[in-house]
Short mmCIF file of C-alpha atoms in Angstrom, two decimals:
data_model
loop_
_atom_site.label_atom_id
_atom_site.label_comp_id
_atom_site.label_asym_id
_atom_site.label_seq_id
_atom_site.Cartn_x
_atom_site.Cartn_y
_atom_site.Cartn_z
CA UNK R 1 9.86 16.61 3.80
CA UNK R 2 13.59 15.92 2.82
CA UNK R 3 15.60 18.12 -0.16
CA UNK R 4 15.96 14.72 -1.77
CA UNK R 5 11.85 13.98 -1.90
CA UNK R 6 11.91 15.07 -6.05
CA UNK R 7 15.01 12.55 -6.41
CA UNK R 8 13.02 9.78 -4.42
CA UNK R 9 10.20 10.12 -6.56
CA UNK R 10 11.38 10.09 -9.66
CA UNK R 11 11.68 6.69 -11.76
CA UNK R 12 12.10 7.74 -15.02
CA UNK R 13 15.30 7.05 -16.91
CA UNK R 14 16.06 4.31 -15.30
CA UNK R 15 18.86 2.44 -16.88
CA UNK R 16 19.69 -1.86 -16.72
CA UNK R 17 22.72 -0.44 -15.23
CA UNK R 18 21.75 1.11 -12.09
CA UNK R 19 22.12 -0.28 -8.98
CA UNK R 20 19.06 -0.12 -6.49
CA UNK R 21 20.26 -0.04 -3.34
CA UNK R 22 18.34 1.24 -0.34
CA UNK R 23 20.53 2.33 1.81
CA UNK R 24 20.93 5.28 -1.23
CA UNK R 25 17.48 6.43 -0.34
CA UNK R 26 17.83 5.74 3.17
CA UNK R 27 20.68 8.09 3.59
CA UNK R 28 18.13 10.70 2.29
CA UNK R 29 16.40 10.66 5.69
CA UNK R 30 17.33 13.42 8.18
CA UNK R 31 18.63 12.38 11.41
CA UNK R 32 16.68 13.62 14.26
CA UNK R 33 19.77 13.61 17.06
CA UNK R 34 22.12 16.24 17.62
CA UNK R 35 25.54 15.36 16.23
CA UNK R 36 27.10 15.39 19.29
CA UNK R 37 27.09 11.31 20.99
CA UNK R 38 26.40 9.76 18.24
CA UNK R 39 27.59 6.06 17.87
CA UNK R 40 25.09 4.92 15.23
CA UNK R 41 24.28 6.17 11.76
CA UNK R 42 20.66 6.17 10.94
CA UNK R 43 21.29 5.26 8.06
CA UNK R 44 22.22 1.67 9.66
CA UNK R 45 20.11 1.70 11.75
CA UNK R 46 17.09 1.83 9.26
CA UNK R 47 19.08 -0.86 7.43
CA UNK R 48 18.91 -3.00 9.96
CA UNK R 49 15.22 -2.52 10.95
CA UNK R 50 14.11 -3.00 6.95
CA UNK R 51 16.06 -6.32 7.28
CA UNK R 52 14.74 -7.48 10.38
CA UNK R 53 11.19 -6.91 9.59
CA UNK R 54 11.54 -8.51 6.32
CA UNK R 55 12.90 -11.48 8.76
CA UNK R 56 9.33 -11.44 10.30
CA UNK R 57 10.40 -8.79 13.57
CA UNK R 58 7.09 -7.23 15.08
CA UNK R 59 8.54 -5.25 17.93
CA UNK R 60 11.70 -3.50 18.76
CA UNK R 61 13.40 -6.08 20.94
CA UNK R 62 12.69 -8.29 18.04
CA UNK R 63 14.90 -6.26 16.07
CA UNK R 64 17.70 -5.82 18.44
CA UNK R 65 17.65 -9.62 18.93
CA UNK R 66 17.91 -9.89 14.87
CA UNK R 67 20.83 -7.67 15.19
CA UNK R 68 22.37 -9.00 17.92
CA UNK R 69 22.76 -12.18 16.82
CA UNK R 70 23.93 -11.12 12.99
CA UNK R 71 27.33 -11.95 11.55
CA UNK R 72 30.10 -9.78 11.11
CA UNK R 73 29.60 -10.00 7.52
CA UNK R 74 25.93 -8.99 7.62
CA UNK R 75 26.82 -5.87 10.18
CA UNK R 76 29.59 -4.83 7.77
CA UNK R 77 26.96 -4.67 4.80
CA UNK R 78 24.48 -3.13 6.85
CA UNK R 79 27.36 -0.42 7.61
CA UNK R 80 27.35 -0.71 11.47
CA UNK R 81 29.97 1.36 13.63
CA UNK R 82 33.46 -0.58 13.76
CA UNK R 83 34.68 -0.75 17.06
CA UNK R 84 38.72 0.06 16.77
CA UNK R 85 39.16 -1.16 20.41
CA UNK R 86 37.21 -4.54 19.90
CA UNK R 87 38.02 -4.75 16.19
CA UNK R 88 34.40 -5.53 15.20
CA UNK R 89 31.22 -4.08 13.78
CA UNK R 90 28.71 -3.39 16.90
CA UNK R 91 25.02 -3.40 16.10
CA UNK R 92 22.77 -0.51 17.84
CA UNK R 93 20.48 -2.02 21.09
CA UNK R 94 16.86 -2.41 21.51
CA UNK R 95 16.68 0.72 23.18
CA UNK R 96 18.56 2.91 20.17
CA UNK R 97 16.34 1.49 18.02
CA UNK R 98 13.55 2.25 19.87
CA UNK R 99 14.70 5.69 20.54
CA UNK R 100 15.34 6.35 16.66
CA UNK R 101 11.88 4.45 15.19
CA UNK R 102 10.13 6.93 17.87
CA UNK R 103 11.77 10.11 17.02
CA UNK R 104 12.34 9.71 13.09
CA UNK R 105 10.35 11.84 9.87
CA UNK R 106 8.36 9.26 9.34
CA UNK R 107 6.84 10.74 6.49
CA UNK R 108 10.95 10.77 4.70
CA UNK R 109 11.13 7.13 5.80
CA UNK R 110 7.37 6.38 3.63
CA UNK R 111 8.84 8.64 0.59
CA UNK R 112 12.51 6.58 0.81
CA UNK R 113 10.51 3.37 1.07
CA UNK R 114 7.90 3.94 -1.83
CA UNK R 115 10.69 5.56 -4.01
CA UNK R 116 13.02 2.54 -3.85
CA UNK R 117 9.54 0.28 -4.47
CA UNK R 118 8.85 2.18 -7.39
CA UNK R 119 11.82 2.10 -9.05
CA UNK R 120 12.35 -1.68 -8.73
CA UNK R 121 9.06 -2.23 -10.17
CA UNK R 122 10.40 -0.41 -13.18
CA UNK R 123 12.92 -3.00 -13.22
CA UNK R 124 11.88 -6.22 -12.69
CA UNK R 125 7.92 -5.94 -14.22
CA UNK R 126 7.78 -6.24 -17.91
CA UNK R 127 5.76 -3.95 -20.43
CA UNK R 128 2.01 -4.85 -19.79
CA UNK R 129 0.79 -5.96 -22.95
CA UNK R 130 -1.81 -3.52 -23.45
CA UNK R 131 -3.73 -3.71 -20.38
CA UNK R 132 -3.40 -0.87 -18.10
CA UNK R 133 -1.60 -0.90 -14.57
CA UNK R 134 -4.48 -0.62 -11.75
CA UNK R 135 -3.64 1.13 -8.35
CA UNK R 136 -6.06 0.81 -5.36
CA UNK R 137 -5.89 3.04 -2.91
CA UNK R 138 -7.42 2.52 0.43
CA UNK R 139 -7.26 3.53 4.37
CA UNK R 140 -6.48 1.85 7.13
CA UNK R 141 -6.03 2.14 11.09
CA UNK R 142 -3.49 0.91 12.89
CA UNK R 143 -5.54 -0.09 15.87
CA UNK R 144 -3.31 -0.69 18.79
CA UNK R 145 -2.91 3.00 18.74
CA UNK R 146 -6.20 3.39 19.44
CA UNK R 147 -7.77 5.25 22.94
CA UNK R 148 -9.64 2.47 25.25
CA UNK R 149 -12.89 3.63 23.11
CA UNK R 150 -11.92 2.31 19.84
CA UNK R 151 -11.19 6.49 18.82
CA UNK R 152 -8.28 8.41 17.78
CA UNK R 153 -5.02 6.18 16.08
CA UNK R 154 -3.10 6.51 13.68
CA UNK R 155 -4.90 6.12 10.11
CA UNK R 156 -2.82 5.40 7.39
CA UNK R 157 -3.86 5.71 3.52
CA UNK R 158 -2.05 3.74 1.13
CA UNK R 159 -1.93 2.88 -3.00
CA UNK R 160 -0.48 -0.66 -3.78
CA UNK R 161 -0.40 -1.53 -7.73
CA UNK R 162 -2.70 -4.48 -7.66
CA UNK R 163 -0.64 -6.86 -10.56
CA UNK R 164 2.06 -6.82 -8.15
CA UNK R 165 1.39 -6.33 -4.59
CA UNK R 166 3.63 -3.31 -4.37
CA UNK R 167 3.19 -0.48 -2.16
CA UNK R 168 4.04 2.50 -4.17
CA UNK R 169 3.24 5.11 -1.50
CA UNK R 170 1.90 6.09 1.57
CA UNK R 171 0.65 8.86 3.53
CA UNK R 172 -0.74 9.61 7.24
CA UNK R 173 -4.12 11.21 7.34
CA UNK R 174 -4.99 13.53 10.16
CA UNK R 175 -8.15 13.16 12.42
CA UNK R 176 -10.73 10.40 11.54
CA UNK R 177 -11.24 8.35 8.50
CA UNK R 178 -13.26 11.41 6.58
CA UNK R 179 -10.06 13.25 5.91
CA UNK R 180 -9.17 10.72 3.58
CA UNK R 181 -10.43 12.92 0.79
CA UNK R 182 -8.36 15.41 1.38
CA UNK R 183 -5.07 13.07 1.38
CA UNK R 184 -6.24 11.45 -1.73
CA UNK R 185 -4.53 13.88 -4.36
CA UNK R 186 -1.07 14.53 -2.19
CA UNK R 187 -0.70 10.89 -1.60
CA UNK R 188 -1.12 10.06 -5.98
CA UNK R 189 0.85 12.71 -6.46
CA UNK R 190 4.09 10.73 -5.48
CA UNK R 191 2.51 8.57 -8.15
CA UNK R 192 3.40 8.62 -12.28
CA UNK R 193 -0.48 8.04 -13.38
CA UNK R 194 -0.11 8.20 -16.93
CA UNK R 195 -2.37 5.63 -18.35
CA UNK R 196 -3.41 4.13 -14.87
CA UNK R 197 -6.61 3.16 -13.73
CA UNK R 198 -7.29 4.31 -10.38
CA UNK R 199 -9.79 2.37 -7.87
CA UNK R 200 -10.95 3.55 -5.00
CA UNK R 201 -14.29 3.11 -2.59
CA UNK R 202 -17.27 5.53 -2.55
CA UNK R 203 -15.57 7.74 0.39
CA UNK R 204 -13.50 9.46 -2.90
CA UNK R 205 -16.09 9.20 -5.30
CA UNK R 206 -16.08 13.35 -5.47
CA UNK R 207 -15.95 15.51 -8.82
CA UNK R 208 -12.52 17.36 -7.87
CA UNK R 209 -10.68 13.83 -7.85
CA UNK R 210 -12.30 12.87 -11.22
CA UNK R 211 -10.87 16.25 -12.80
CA UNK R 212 -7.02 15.38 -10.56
CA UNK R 213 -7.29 12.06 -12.39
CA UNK R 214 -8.23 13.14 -16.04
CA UNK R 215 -5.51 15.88 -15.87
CA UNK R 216 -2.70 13.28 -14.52
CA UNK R 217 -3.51 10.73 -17.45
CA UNK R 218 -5.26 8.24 -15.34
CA UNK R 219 -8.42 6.39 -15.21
CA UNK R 220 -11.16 6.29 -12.67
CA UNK R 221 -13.83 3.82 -11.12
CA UNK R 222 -15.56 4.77 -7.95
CA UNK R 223 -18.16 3.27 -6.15
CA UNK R 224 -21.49 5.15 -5.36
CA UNK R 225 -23.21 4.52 -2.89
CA UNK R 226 -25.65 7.23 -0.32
CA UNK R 227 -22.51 10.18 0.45
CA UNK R 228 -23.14 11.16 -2.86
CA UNK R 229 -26.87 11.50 -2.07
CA UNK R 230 -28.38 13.42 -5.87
CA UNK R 231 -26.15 11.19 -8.16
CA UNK R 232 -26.84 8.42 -6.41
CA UNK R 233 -30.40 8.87 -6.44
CA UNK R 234 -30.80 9.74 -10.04
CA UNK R 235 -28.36 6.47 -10.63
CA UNK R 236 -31.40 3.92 -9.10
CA UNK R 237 -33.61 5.27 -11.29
CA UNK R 238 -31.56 4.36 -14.58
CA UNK R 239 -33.51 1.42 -16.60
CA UNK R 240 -31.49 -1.20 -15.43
CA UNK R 241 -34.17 -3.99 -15.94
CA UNK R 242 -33.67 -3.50 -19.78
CA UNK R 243 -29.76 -2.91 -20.01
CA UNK R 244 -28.53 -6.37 -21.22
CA UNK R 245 -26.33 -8.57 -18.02
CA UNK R 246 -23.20 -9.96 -18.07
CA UNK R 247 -22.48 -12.58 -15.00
CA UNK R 248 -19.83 -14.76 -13.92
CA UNK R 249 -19.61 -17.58 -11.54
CA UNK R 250 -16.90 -18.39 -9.44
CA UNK R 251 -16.33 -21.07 -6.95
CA UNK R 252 -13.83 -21.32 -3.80
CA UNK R 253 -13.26 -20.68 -0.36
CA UNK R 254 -16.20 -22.45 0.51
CA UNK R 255 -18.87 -20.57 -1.37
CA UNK R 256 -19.97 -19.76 -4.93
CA UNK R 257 -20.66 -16.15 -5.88
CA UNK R 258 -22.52 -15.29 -9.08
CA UNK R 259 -21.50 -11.54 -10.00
CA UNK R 260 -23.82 -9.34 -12.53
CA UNK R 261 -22.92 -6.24 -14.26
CA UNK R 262 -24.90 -4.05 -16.24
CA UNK R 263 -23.73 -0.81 -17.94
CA UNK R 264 -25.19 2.16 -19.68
CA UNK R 265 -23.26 5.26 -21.82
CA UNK R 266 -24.09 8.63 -19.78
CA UNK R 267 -27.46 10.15 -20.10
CA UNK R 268 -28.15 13.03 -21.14
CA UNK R 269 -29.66 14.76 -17.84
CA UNK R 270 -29.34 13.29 -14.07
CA UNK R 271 -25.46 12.68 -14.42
CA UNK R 272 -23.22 15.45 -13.40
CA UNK R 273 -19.82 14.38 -12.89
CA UNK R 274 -16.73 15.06 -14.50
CA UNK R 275 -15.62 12.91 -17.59
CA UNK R 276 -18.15 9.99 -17.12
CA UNK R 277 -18.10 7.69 -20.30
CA UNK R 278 -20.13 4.91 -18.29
CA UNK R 279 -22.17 3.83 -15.54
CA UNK R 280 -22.92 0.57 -13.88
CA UNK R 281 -24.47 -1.64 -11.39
CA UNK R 282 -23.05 -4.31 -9.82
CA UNK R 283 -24.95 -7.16 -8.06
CA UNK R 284 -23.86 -9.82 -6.23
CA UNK R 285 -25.20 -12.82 -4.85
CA UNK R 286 -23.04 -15.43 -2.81
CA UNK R 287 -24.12 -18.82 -1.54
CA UNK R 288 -21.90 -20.69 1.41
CA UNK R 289 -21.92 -24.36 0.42
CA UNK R 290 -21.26 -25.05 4.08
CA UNK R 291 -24.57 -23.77 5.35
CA UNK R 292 -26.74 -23.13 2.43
CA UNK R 293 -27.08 -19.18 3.33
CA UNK R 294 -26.71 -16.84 0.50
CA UNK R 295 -26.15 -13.36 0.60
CA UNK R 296 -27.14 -10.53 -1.91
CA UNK R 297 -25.48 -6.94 -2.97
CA UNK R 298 -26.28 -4.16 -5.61
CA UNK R 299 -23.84 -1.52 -5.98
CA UNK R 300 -23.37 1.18 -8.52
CA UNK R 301 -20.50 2.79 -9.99
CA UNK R 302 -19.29 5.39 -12.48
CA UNK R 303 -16.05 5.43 -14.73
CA UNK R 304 -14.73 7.08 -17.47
CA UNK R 305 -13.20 4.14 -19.32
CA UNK R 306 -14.91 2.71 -22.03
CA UNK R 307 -13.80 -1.07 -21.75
CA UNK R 308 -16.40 -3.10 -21.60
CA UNK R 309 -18.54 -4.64 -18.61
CA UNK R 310 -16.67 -7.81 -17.37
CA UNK R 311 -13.36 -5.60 -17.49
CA UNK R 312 -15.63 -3.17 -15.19
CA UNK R 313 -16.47 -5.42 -12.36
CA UNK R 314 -13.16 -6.99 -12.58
CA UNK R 315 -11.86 -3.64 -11.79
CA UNK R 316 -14.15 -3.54 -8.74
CA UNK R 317 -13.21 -6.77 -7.64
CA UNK R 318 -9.66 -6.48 -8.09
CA UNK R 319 -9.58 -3.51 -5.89
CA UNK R 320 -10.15 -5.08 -2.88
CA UNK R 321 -6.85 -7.39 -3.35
CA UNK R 322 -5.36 -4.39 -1.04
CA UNK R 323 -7.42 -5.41 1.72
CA UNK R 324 -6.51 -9.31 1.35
CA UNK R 325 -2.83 -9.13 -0.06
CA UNK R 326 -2.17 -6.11 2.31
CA UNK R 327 -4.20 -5.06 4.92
CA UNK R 328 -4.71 -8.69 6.63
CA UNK R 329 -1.10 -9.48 6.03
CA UNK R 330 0.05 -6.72 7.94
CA UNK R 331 -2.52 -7.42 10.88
CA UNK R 332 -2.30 -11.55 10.86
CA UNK R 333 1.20 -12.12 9.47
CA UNK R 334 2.57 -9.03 11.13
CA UNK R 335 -0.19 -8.69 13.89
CA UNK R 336 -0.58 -4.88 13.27
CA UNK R 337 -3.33 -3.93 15.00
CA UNK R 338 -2.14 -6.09 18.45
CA UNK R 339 0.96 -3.84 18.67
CA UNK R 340 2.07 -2.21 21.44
CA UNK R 341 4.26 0.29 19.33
CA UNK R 342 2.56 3.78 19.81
CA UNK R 343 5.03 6.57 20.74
CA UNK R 344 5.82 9.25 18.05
CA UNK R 345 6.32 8.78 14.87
CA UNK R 346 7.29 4.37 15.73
CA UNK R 347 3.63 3.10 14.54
CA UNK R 348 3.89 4.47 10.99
CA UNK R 349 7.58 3.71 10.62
CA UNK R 350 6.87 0.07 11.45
CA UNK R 351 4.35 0.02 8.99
CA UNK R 352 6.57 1.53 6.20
CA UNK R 353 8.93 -1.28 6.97
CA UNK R 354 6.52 -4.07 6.62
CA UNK R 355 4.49 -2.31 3.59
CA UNK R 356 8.40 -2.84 2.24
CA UNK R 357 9.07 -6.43 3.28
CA UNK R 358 5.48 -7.47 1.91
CA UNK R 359 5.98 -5.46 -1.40
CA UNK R 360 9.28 -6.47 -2.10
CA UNK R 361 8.73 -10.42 -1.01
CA UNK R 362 5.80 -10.21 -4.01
CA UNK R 363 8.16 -8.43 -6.35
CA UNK R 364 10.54 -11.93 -5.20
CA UNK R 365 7.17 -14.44 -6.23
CA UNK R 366 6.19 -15.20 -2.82
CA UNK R 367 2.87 -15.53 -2.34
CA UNK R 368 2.05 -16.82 1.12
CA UNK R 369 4.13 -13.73 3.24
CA UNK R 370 4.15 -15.84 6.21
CA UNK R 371 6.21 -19.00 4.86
CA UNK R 372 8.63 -16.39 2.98
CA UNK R 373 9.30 -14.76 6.30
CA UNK R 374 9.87 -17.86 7.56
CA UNK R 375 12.46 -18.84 5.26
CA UNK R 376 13.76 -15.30 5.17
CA UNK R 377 14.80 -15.57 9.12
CA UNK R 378 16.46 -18.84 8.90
CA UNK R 379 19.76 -17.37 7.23
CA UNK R 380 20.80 -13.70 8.04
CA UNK R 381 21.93 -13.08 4.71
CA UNK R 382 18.59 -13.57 2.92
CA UNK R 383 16.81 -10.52 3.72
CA UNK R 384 20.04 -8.50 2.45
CA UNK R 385 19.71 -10.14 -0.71
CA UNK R 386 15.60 -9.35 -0.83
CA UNK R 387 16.37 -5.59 -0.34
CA UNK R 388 19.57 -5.60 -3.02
CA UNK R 389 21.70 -4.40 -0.08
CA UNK R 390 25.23 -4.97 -1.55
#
């Protein structure tokens, strides 16, 4: 990690005054070349990679081709070299590009990113009127760098605040999908939790990220579901047939889905995990008006918030938005997982770069990603003006 990772995570203080510019946190980032032969700053060249992806780039030719064909007044706010024999700004090539995205500390270009993203959601959100901010945090594998047997790749683990659709950090896990857990607590910890409510499926539902939680401020509802064999077992055998149901109905997309919560205060015996106030199940039954086939699902949770039911399985609900507003952008929109970018450090780069085009497009009011992007590219100046690059 950088010197500069306690300035890139902090976002307190922040005054109407300051300016947030990127490039700031950017220039943060250690260069990985020898000084000797360099033309290109990577500071620039980041610049230009965050603005070319927020243009709707997948590759790296895609981003040479952006810069290529970029004004001299876009090159001279991105800070590209000026030429004195030509006169002119020159933009790095595909294969600079390529060479830097490969080589960089990928994990200095996630903490720039997510720093930058945190502090203009300070800015531009307003004071939540008394409802508390809700992060999900979720995995997810980039799956072109997959082996031929669907094993291996690089698995990412991210926390976007749901209101928004902002990525406020991310973190690479090592080995499979299991070593989530252990990622869980360094990745939040880039995080201020203070009054958050923290979602999160049953892979974290363990007591030692109930106690991080409670001791940062913050909020928990997991899931519960067979890994957590004894408290799931003494769960089922709650007396949910008398604890009084609260449904809602909601129609779209082709189906209508009925969802049922029930929730009970802690018993006394059965329940050992660390500041429960409540437990609940969750069923759901959806019907496809298309086809007439329904489909049914009981789940049970545990939380220690004491808001009531429907705020519960709203909660649970909600937390899936980072699969939909994220997740599927990045592998439709962005087409992710198709990606022939595999070498070094390039796949988790990348998707730092388009976690901070989708994020900050949402912080903008877009919600369809793939129409803004397609607006964004038409003029070279507009993804400057999305990232605040003066």
């Amino acid at each position: 990690m950088p010197v500069g990772f306690d300035h890139l995570t902090r976002t307190d203080g922040v005054s109407d005054e300051d300016v947030f510019d990127l490039s700031d946190h950017l220039a943060l980032v250690p260069d990985p070349r020898k000084r000797r032969g360099v033309r290109h700053r990577l500071q620039s060249i980041l610049l230009i990679a965050a603005a070319a992806v927020c243009a709707g780039a997948r590759s790296f030719t895609a981003i040479g081709e952006w810069a290529a064909d970029a004004p001299q007044s876009v090159l001279a706010r991105l800070a590209t070299r000026l030429d004195p024999g030509q006169g002119r700004y020159v933009p790095p090539g595909e294969a600079t590009v390529r060479r830097i995205l490969q080589q960089v500390d990928a994990e200095a270009v996630d903490a720039a990113i997510c720093a930058w993203l945190q502090e203009r959601l300070t800015r531009l959100t307003p004071v939540a009127d008394g409802r508390a901010e809700v992060i999900a945090v979720d995995g997810k594998t980039v799956r072109g760098t997959c082996s031929p047997d669907g094993t291996g790749g690089v698995h990412l683990l991210g926390a976007m605040n749901r209101s928004t659709g902002t990525v406020l950090a991310q973190a690479e896990v090592s080995g499979s999908k299991g070593n989530e857990v252990h990622w869980f607590t360094r990745l939040l910890d880039r995080i201020d939790l203070t009054g958050v409510v923290v979602t999160a499926d049953a892979l974290h539902t363990t007591a030692n990220h109930a106690r991080y939680l409670a001791d940062r401020g913050a909020k928990y509802v997991f899931l519960v579901k067979g890994n957590r064999g004894y408290l799931h077992r003494n769960l089922l055998t709650l007396p949910w047939a008398d604890t009084e149901a609260h449904t809602t109905t909601n129609t779209g997309h082709g189906r209508t889905e009925h969802r049922t919560i029930r929730a009970l205060p802690v018993p006394d015996t059965g329940v050992k995990f660390p500041h429960t106030a409540q437990i609940f199940q969750l069923h759901r039954h959806v019907t496809y008006t298309a086809t007439g086939k329904t489909h049914t699902e009981t789940v049970l949770g545990i939380t220690n918030l004491t808001d009531p039911p429907p705020q519960i399985a709203q909660y649970v609900r909600d937390h899936w938005g980072i699969e939909n507003r994220l997740h599927w952008v990045r592998d439709v929109t962005y087409g992710e997982d198709t990606s022939r970018i595999r070498t070094g450090t390039a796949p988790r780069v990348m998707a730092g770069l388009r976690n901070l085009a989708i994020s900050t497009l949402r912080l903008a009011g877009h919600t369809n990603i793939a129409a803004a992007l397609r607006h964004t590219a038409r003029n070279h100046t507009r993804p400057l003006t999305l990232l605040n690059i003066p």
